[in-house]
Amino acid sequence: MAKTKMKTNKAIAKRIKVTAGGKLRRRRPLAGHLKSRKSPKRVRNLRRTRSVSKGFGKQAKRMLGL
């Protein structure tokens, strides 16, 4: 009998992108709206993506089926 395939966690798939090298990238929190009260420096920094932490990276890869 065939094994059942593991489903991809769509919530994680929408939030995390996998680079060509296999690293996981995520967006910064608090970057969506209400930018007028944030300093320009802070808004610029919020544009950049961050790497996923090692601990959560392992879990995220499992959820993405990697």
PDB file of C-alpha atoms in Angstrom:
ATOM      1  CA  MET A   1       0.000   0.000   0.000  1.00  0.00           C
ATOM      2  CA  ALA A   2       1.236   3.503  -0.881  1.00  0.00           C
ATOM      3  CA  LYS A   3       2.368   5.846   1.858  1.00  0.00           C
ATOM      4  CA  THR A   4       0.334   8.986   2.409  1.00  0.00           C
ATOM      5  CA  LYS A   5       2.037  12.203   1.397  1.00  0.00           C
ATOM      6  CA  MET A   6       2.640  14.901   3.963  1.00  0.00           C
ATOM      7  CA  LYS A   7       0.685  18.092   3.332  1.00  0.00           C
ATOM      8  CA  THR A   8       2.495  21.426   3.092  1.00  0.00           C
ATOM      9  CA  ASN A   9       1.525  23.879   5.810  1.00  0.00           C
ATOM     10  CA  LYS A  10       0.106  26.697   3.651  1.00  0.00           C
ATOM     11  CA  ALA A  11       0.336  29.328   6.407  1.00  0.00           C
ATOM     12  CA  ILE A  12       4.113  28.838   6.541  1.00  0.00           C
ATOM     13  CA  ALA A  13       4.423  28.539   2.748  1.00  0.00           C
ATOM     14  CA  LYS A  14       2.835  31.985   2.322  1.00  0.00           C
ATOM     15  CA  ARG A  15       5.136  33.628   4.865  1.00  0.00           C
ATOM     16  CA  ILE A  16       8.506  32.013   4.139  1.00  0.00           C
ATOM     17  CA  LYS A  17      10.439  31.844   0.875  1.00  0.00           C
ATOM     18  CA  VAL A  18      13.223  29.355   0.182  1.00  0.00           C
ATOM     19  CA  THR A  19      16.342  30.691  -1.565  1.00  0.00           C
ATOM     20  CA  ALA A  20      18.263  28.781  -4.246  1.00  0.00           C
ATOM     21  CA  GLY A  21      20.801  27.809  -1.575  1.00  0.00           C
ATOM     22  CA  GLY A  22      18.063  26.383   0.647  1.00  0.00           C
ATOM     23  CA  LYS A  23      17.972  29.216   3.197  1.00  0.00           C
ATOM     24  CA  LEU A  24      14.640  30.365   4.587  1.00  0.00           C
ATOM     25  CA  ARG A  25      13.750  34.071   4.364  1.00  0.00           C
ATOM     26  CA  ARG A  26      10.908  35.888   6.105  1.00  0.00           C
ATOM     27  CA  ARG A  27       9.489  39.406   6.191  1.00  0.00           C
ATOM     28  CA  ARG A  28       9.827  41.667   9.230  1.00  0.00           C
ATOM     29  CA  PRO A  29       6.813  42.103  11.502  1.00  0.00           C
ATOM     30  CA  LEU A  30       5.182  45.546  11.960  1.00  0.00           C
ATOM     31  CA  ALA A  31       5.936  46.527   8.337  1.00  0.00           C
ATOM     32  CA  GLY A  32       2.383  46.464   6.979  1.00  0.00           C
ATOM     33  CA  HIS A  33       0.830  49.801   7.872  1.00  0.00           C
ATOM     34  CA  LEU A  34       0.949  52.764  10.308  1.00  0.00           C
ATOM     35  CA  LYS A  35       4.320  53.809   8.874  1.00  0.00           C
ATOM     36  CA  SER A  36       3.880  57.525   9.524  1.00  0.00           C
ATOM     37  CA  ARG A  37       4.736  57.131  13.199  1.00  0.00           C
ATOM     38  CA  LYS A  38       7.849  55.075  12.434  1.00  0.00           C
ATOM     39  CA  SER A  39      11.139  56.763  11.611  1.00  0.00           C
ATOM     40  CA  PRO A  40      12.359  56.598   7.972  1.00  0.00           C
ATOM     41  CA  LYS A  41      15.351  54.530   9.107  1.00  0.00           C
ATOM     42  CA  ARG A  42      13.054  52.003  10.766  1.00  0.00           C
ATOM     43  CA  VAL A  43      10.780  51.798   7.699  1.00  0.00           C
ATOM     44  CA  ARG A  44      13.819  51.201   5.454  1.00  0.00           C
ATOM     45  CA  ASN A  45      15.025  48.407   7.717  1.00  0.00           C
ATOM     46  CA  LEU A  46      11.570  46.820   7.770  1.00  0.00           C
ATOM     47  CA  ARG A  47      11.761  46.404   3.983  1.00  0.00           C
ATOM     48  CA  ARG A  48      14.618  43.930   4.229  1.00  0.00           C
ATOM     49  CA  THR A  49      13.961  40.231   4.710  1.00  0.00           C
ATOM     50  CA  ARG A  50      15.523  38.290   7.554  1.00  0.00           C
ATOM     51  CA  SER A  51      16.704  34.717   7.834  1.00  0.00           C
ATOM     52  CA  VAL A  52      14.624  32.313   9.874  1.00  0.00           C
ATOM     53  CA  SER A  53      16.272  31.314  13.167  1.00  0.00           C
ATOM     54  CA  LYS A  54      17.992  27.928  13.369  1.00  0.00           C
ATOM     55  CA  GLY A  55      15.515  26.447  15.839  1.00  0.00           C
ATOM     56  CA  PHE A  56      12.422  27.451  13.934  1.00  0.00           C
ATOM     57  CA  GLY A  57      14.134  26.765  10.594  1.00  0.00           C
ATOM     58  CA  LYS A  58      14.193  23.049  11.295  1.00  0.00           C
ATOM     59  CA  GLN A  59      10.513  23.057  12.183  1.00  0.00           C
ATOM     60  CA  ALA A  60       9.611  25.266   9.193  1.00  0.00           C
ATOM     61  CA  LYS A  61      11.423  22.965   6.762  1.00  0.00           C
ATOM     62  CA  ARG A  62       9.410  20.032   8.070  1.00  0.00           C
ATOM     63  CA  MET A  63       6.191  22.011   7.653  1.00  0.00           C
ATOM     64  CA  LEU A  64       7.183  22.943   4.074  1.00  0.00           C
ATOM     65  CA  GLY A  65       8.070  19.349   3.262  1.00  0.00           C
ATOM     66  CA  LEU A  66      11.776  20.058   2.575  1.00  0.00           C
TER      67      LEU A  66
END
